[in-house]
Coordinates of C-alpha atoms and ligand atoms in Angstrom, one line a residue:
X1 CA -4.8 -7.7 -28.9
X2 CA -4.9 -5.3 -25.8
X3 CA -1.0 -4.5 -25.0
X4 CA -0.3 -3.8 -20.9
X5 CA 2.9 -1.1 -21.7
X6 CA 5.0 0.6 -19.2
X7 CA 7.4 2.9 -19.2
X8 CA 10.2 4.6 -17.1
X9 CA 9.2 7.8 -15.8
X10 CA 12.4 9.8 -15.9
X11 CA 13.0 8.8 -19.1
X12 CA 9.5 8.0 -20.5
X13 CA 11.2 6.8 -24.0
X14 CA 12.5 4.0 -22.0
X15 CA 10.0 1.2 -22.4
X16 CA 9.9 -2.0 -19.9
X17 CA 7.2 -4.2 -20.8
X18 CA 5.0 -4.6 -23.8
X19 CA 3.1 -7.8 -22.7
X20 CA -0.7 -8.8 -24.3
X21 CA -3.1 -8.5 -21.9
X22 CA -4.3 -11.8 -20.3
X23 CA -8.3 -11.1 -20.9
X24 CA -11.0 -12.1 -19.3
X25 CA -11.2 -15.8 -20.2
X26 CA -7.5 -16.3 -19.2
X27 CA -7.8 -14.8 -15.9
X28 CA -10.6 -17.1 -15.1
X29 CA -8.7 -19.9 -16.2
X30 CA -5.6 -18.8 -14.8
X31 CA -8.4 -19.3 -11.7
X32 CA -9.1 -23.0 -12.2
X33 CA -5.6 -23.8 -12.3
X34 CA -5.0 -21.9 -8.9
X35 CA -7.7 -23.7 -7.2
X36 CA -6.6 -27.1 -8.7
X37 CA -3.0 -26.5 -7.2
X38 CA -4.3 -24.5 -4.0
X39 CA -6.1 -28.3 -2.6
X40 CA -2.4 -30.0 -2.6
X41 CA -1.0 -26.6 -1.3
X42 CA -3.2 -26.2 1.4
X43 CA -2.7 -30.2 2.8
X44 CA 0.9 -29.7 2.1
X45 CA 2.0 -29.4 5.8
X46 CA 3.0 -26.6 7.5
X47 CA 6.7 -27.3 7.3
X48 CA 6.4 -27.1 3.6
X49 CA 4.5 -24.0 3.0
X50 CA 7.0 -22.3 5.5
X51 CA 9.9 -23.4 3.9
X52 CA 9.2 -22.3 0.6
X53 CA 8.4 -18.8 1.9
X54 CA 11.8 -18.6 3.6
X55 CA 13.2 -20.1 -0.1
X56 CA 11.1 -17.1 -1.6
X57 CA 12.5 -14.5 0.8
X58 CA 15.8 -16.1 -0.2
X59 CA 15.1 -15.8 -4.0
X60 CA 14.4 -12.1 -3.3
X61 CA 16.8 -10.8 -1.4
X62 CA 19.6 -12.8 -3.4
X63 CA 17.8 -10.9 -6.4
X64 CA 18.2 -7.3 -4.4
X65 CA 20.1 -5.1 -6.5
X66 CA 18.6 -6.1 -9.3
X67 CA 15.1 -5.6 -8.5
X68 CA 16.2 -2.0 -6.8
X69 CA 17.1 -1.0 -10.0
X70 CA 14.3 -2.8 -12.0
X71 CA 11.6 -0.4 -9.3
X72 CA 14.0 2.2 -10.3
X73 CA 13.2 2.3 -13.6
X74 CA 10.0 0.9 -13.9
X75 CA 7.9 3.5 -11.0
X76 CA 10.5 6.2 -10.8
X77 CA 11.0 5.0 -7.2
X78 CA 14.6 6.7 -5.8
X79 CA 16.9 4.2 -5.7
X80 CA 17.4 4.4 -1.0
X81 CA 13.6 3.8 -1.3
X82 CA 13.9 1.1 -3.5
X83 CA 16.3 -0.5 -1.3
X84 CA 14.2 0.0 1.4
X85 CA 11.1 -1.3 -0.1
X86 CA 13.2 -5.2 -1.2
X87 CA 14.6 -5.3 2.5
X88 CA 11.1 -5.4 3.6
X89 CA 9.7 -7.4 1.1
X90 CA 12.2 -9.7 2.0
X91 CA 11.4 -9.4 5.8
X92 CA 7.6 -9.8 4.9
X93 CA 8.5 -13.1 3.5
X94 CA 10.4 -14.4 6.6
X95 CA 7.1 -12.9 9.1
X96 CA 5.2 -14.6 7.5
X97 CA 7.0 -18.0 6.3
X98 CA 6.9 -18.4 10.5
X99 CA 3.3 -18.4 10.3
X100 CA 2.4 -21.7 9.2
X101 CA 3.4 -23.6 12.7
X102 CA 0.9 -21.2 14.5
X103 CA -2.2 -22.4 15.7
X104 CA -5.1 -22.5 13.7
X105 CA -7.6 -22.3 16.4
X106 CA -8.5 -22.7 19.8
X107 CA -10.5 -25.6 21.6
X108 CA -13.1 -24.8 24.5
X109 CA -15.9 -26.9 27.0
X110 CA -19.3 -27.1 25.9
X111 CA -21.4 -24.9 27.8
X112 CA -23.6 -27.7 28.7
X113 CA -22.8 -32.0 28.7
X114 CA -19.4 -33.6 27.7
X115 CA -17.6 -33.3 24.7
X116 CA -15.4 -30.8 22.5
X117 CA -16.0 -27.5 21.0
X118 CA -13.3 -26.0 19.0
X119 CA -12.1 -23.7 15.7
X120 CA -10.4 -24.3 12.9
X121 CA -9.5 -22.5 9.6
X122 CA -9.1 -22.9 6.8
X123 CA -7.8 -21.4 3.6
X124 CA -10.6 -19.8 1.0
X125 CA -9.1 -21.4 -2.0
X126 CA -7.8 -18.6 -4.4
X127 CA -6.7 -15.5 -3.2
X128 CA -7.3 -12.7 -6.3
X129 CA -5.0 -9.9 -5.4
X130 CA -5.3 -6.2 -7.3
X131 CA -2.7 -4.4 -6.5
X132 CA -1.1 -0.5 -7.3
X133 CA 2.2 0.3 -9.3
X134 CA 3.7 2.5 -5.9
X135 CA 4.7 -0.3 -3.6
X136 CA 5.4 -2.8 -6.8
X137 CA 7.0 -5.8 -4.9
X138 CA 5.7 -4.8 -0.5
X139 CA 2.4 -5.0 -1.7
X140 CA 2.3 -7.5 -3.7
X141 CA 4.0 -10.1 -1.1
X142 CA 2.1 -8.3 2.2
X143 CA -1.4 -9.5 0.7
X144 CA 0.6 -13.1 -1.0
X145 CA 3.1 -14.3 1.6
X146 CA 0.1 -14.0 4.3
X147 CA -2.3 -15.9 2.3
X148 CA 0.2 -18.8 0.9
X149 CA 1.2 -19.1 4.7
X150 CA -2.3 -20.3 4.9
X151 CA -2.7 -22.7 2.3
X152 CA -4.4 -20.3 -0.5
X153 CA -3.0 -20.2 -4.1
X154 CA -2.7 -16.7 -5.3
X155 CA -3.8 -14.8 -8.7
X156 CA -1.5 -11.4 -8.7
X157 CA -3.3 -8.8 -11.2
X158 CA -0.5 -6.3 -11.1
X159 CA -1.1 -2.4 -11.4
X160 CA -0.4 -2.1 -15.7
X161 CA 2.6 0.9 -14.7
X162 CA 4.1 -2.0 -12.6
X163 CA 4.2 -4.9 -14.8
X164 CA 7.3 -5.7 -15.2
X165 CA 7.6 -5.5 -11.7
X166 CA 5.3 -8.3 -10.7
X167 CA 6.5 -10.8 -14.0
X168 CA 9.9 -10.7 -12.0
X169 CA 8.9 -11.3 -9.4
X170 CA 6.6 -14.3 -10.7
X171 CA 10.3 -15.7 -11.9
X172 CA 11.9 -15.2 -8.9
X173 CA 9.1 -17.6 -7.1
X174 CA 9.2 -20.1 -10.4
X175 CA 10.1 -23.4 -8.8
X176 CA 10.0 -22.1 -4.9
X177 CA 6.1 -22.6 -5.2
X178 CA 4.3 -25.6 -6.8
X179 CA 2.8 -24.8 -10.7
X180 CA 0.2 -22.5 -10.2
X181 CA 0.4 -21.3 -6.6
X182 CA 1.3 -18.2 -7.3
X183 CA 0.4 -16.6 -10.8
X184 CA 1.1 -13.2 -12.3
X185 CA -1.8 -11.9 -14.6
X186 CA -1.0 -8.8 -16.5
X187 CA -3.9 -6.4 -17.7
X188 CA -5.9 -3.8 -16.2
X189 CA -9.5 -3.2 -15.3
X190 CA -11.2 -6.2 -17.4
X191 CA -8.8 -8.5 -16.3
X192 CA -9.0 -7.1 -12.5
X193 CA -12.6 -7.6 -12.8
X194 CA -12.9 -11.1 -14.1
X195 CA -10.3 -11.7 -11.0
X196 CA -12.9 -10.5 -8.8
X197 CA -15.5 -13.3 -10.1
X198 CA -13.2 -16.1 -10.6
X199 CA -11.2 -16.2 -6.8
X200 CA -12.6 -17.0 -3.2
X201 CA -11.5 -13.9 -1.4
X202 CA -10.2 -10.7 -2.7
X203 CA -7.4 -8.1 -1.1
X204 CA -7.4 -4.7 -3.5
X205 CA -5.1 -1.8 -2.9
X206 CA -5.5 1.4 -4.4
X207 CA -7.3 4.6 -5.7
X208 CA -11.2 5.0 -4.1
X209 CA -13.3 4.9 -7.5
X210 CA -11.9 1.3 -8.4
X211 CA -11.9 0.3 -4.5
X212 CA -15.4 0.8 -4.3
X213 CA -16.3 -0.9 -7.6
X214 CA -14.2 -4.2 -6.7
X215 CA -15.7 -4.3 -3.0
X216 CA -19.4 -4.0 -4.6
X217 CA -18.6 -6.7 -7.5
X218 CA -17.2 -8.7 -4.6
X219 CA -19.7 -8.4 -1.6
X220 CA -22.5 -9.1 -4.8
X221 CA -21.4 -12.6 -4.9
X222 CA -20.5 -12.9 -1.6
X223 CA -16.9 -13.0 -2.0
X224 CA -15.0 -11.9 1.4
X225 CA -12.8 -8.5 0.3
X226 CA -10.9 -6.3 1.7
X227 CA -10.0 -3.0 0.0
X228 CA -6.9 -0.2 1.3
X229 CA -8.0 3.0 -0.8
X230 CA -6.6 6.6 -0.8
X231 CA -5.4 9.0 1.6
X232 CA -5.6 13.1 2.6
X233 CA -3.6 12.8 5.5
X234 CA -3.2 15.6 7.9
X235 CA 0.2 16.3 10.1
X236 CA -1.3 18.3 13.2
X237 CA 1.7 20.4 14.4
X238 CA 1.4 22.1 18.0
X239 CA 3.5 24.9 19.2
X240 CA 5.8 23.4 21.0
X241 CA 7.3 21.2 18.3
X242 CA 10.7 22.4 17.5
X243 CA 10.1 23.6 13.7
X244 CA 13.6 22.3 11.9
X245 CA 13.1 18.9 13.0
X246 CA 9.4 18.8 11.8
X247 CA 9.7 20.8 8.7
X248 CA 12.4 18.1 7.6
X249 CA 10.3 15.2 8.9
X250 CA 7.0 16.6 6.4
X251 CA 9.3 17.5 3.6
X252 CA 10.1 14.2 2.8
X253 CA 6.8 12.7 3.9
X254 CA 5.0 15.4 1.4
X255 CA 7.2 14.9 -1.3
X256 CA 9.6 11.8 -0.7
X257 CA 8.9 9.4 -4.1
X258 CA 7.1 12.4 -4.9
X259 CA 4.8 12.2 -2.7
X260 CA 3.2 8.6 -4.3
X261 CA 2.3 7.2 -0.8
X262 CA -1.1 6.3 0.1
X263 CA 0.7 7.4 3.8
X264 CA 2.2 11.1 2.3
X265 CA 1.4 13.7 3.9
X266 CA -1.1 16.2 2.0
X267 CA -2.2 18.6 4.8
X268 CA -0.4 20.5 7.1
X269 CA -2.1 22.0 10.2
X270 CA -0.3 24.5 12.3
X271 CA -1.9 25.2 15.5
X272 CA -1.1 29.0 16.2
X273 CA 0.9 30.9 14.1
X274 CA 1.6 29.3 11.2
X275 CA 4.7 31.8 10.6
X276 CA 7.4 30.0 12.2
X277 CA 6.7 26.6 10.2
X278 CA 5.6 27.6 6.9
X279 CA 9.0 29.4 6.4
X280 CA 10.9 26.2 7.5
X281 CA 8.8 23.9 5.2
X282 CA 9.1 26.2 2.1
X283 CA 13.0 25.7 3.3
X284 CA 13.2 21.7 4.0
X285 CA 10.9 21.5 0.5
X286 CA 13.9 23.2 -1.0
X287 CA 16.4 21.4 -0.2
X288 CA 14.7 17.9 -0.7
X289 CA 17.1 16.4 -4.2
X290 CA 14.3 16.3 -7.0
X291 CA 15.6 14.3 -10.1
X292 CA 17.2 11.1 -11.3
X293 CA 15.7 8.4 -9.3
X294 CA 18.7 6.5 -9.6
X295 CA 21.0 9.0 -7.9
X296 CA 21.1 7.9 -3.7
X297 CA 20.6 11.6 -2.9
X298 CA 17.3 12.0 -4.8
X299 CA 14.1 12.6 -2.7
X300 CA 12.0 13.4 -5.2
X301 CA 12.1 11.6 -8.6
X302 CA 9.6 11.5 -11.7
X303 CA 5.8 11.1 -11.2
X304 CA 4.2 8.0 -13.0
X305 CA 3.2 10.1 -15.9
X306 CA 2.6 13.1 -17.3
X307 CA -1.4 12.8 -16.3
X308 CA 0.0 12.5 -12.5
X309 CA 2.2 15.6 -12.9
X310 CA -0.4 18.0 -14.6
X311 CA -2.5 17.1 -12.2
X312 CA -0.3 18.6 -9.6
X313 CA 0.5 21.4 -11.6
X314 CA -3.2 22.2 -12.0
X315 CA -4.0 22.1 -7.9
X316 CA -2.0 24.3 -6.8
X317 CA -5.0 27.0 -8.7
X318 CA -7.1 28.7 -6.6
X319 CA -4.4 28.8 -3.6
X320 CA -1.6 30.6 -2.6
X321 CA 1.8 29.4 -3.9
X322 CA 4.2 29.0 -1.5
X323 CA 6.9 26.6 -3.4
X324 CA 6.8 24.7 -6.8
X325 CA 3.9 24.2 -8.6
X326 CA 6.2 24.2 -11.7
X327 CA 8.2 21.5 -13.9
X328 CA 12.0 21.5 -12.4
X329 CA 14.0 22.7 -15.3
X330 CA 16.7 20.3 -17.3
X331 CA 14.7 17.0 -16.1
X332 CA 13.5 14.8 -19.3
X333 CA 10.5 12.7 -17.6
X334 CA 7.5 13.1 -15.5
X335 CA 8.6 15.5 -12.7
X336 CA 7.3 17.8 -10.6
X337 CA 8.7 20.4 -8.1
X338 CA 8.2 19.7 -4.3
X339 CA 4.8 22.3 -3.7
X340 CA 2.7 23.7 -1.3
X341 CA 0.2 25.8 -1.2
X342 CA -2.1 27.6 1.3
X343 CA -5.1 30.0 1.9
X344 CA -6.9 27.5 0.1
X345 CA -10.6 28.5 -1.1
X346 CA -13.5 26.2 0.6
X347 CA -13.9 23.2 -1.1
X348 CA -10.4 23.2 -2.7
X349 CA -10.0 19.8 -4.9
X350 CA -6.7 19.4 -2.0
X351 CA -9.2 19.4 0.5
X352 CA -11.9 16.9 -1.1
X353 CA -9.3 15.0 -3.3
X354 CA -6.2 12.7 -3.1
X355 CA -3.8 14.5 -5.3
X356 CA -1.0 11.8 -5.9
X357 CA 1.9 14.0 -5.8
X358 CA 4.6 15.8 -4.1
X359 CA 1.8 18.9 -2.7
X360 CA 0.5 19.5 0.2
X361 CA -1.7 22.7 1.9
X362 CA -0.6 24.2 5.0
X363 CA -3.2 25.4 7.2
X364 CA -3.6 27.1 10.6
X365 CA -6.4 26.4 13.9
X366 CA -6.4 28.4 17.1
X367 CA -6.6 25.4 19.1
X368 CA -6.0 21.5 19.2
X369 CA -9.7 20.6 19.0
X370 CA -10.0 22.8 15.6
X371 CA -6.9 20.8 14.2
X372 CA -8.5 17.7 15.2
X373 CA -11.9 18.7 13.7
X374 CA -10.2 20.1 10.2
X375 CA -8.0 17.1 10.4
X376 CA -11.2 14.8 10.4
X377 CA -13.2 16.9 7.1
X378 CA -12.1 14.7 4.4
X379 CA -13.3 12.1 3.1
X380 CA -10.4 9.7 4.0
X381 CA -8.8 8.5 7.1
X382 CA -5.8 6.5 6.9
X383 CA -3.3 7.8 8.9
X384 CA -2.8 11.2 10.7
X385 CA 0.5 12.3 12.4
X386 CA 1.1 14.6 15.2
X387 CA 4.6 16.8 15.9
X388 CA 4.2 17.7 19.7
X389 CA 6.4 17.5 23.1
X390 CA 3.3 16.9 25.4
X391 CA 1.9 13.7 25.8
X392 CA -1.6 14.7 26.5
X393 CA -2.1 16.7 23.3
X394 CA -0.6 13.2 21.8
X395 CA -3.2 10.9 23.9
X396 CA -6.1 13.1 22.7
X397 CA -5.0 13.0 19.5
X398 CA -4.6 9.4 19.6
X399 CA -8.0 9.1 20.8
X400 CA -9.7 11.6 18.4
X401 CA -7.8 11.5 15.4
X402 CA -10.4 9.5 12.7
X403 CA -7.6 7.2 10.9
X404 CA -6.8 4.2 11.5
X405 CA -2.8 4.7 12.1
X406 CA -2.1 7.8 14.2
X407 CA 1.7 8.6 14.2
X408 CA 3.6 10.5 17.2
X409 CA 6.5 12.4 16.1
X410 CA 6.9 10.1 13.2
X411 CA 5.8 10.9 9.5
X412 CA 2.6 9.9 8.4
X413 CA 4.6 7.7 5.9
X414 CA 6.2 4.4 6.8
X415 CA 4.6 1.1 7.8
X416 CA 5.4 -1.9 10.3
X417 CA 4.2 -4.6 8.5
X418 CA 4.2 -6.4 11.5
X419 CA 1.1 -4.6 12.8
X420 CA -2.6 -4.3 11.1
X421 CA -2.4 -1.7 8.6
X422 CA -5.7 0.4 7.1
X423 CA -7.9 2.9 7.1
X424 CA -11.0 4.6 8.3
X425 CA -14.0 6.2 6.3
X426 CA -13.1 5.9 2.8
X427 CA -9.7 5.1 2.9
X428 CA -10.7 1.3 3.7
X429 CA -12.7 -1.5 3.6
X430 CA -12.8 -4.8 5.2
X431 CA -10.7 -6.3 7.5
X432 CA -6.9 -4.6 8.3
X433 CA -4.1 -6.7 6.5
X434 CA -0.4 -7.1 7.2
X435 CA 0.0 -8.8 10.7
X436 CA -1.6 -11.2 12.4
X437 CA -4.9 -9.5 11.2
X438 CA -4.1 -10.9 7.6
X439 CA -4.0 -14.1 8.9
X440 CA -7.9 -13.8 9.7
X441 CA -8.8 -12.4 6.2
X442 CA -6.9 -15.2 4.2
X443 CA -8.7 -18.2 6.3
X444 CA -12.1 -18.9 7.0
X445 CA -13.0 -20.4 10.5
X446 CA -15.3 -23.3 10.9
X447 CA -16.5 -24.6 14.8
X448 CA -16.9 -27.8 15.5
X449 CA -18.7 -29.4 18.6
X450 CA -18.6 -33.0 19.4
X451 CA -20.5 -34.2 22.0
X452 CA -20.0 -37.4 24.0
X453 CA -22.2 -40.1 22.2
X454 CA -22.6 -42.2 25.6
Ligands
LIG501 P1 -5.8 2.2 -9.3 O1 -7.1 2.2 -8.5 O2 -5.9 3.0 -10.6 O3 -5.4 0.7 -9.7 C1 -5.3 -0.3 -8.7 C2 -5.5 -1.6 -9.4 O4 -6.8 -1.8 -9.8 C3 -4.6 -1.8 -10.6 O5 -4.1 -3.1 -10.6 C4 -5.6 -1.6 -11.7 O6 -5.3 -2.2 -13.0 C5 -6.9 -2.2 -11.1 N1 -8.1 -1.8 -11.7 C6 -8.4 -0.6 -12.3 N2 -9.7 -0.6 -12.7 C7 -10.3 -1.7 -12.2 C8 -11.6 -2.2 -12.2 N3 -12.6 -1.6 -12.8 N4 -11.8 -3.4 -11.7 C9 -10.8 -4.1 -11.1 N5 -9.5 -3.7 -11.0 C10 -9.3 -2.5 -11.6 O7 -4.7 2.7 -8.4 P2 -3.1 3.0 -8.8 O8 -3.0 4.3 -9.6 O9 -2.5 1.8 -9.3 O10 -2.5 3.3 -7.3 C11 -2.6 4.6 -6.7 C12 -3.7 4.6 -5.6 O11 -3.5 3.5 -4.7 C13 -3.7 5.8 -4.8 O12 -5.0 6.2 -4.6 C14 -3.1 5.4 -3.4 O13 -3.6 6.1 -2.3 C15 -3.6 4.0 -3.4 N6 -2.8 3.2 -2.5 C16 -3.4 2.8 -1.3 C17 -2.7 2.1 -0.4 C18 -3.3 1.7 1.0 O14 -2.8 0.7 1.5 N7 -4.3 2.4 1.4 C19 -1.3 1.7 -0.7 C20 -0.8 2.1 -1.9 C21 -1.6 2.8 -2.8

């Protein structure tokens, strides 16, 4: 029997959840029992569905403390993050639990005689979601809450490091939802696969390599899919951007949950002399608290394992070390010292890979347009932010920038779910989610015309 096991990265020891894998024949089955449920779910009514989201949001928020400290403790997440990331699970819920009483199309003339034409949707069935361990319970609910608002059932295949996570959170809805509207199935890439055969649509988050291999699984069998990959985003910082406030601002976006963000910030791009700022960063990455997750001061706590932190501690080769790129002293688990690292040889592994970690390379351009064009090299294109006091450099940027969020004066971390969230190039695929956008994915719209029979 395959075991899904997690531990807590500060104190690795510590173990959460030893739970048997579900398998391939339970997820599908798990499936069937989804798409039984999702029929009565889906002609429900609107006023159910709604209130049983705003029943769920209770559940979670009632739940709050404890599921801080459960993230805590299961990803390593610092504790004000935590917080953070229940307060907007729990707002998630309530967007969405609105959602149901909106209209679910629009009705128009026929071009030509008398009748009707008009648009309806109408929910896929089962939603299979595959999510990460960073964002346990947000991402999770941003790809559910969406498509139960619509009438799906949903299949969770949780991240294996986040397990425990999703299971209480599968409590926490027990008896909110009807049986078998929303089901937690533990495992990892056999049981994420057999997801991807068994539901109607499928919403992935996380690394590239297993983005593309669900989106080509998916789009084989003509399953709808959307996938939110990795990120190498850039901060563009222009002279005129007063250096304290910006060095703080990219500390913590560089190494804040040490730097296990799809949104951190892994390259920095001064334009001009990069003197000023890399002093001020080396500084801010300094004084960022790394250690105990649990303390409300910590910044930086434990990476999810000791794979994630020797991978940091391996990039920084080849470069120039400007801070870290060592194991803090006195910490037990899974850390790693806020680094960065410039002069970086062509073809640096910072430069064509997403190292998922609290590093990032600082570089220089001469101009705006250079920045732009380094900022646009990689592979990726999620989100970009730029530190500047004049609006045109922002508009251009804006306009030129090759991700699909673009931040002004704001860290390339941090998300309003309200608004559609993804990627360009190889950071996404599909349609966006969160917002109304999600709506779209999670329903499929049919158009009627009816014609006058006289
Ligand atoms: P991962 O790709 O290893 O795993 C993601 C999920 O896919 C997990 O549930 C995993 O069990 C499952 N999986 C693994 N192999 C599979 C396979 N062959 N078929 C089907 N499912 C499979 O990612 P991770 O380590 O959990 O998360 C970190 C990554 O997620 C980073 O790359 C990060 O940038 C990305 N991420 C992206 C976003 C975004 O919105 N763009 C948000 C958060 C995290």
């Amino acid at each position: 029997m395959t075991l899904v096991v997690s531990h807590n990265p500060a104190r690795p020891a510590d173990i959460l959840t030893e739970t048997p894998a579900t398998g391939r024949q339970g997820v599908l089955a798990a499936v069937e029992r989804a798409r039984a449920a999702s029929r009565l779910w889906a002609q429900g009514g609107a006023a159910r569905r709604a209130a049983a989201l705003h029943a769920a949001a209770e559940r979670v928020e009632q739940a709050g403390d404890e599921l801080a400290a459960l993230v805590v403790r299961e990803v390593g997440k610092p504790i004000t993050e935590a917080r953070g990331e229940i307060a907007r699970a729990v707002a998630i819920l309530r967007y969405y639990a609105q959602q149901p009483y909106d209209p679910v199309g629009s009705v128009h003339e026929p071009a030509a005689g008398a009748g009707l034409l008009f648009t309806r949707r109408a929910p896929h069935g089962v939603a299979g979601l595959i999510t990460p361990w960073n964002f346990p319970l947000a991402i999770p609910l941003w790809k559910a809450a969406p498509a139960l608002a619509t009438g799906n059932a949903v299949v969770l295949k949780p991240a294996p490091p986040a397990t425990a996570c999703a299971l209480r959170l599968a409590e926490l809805l027990d008896g909110v939802l009807p049986e078998s509207v929303f089901t937690v199935v533990p495992g990892g890439a056999e049981e994420g696969m057999a997801l991807v055969d068994g539901a109607d649509v499928v919403s992935f988050t996380g690394s590239t390599a297993v983005g593309r291999a669900v989106v080509q699984a998916a789009t084989a069998s003509g399953t709808p899919v959307q996938a939110e990959m990795g990120g190498q985003n850039a901060a563009l910082v222009l002279p005129d951007a007063d250096v304290e406030t910006t060095a703080a601002q990219l500390a913590a976006a560089v190494a804040g949950f040490a730097g296990q963000k799809c949104t951190a910030t892994k390259r920095i791009i001064a334009v001009g002399d990069p003197g000023p700022l890399r002093d001020a960063l080396i500084s801010a990455l300094h004084a960022l608290r790394t250690g105990d997750p649990a303390d409300p001061d910590t910044v930086c706590g434990p990476l999810i394992s000791a794979a994630a932190r020797d991978a940091v501690l391996a990039a920084v080769s080849g470069g120039r070390l400007l801070t870290g790129g060592v194991r803090p002293a006195g910490l037990d688990g899974w850390y790693a010292a806020p680094t960065l690292v410039d002069r970086l040889p062509e073809g640096h592994l910072l430069a064509t890979e997403e190292v998922f970690g609290p590093i990032a390379a600082l570089s220089s351009a001469p101009d705006l347009d250079t920045a732009i064009a380094c900022a646009g090299s990689v592979a990726h294109g999620l989100v970009s932010s730029v530190h500047t006091a004049d609006l045109d450099a922002a508009l251009r940027c804006a306009d030129r920038l090759a991700t699909g969020m673009v931040k002004v004066n704001a860290p390339t971390t941090g998300v309003d779910f309200h608004l559609p969230f993804g990627g360009e190039k190889a950071s996404s695929h599909g349609p966006r989610e969160q917002g109304k956008a999600a709506l779209d994915f999670y329903t499929r719209t049919r158009t009627v015309t009816m014609l006058s029979a006289a």
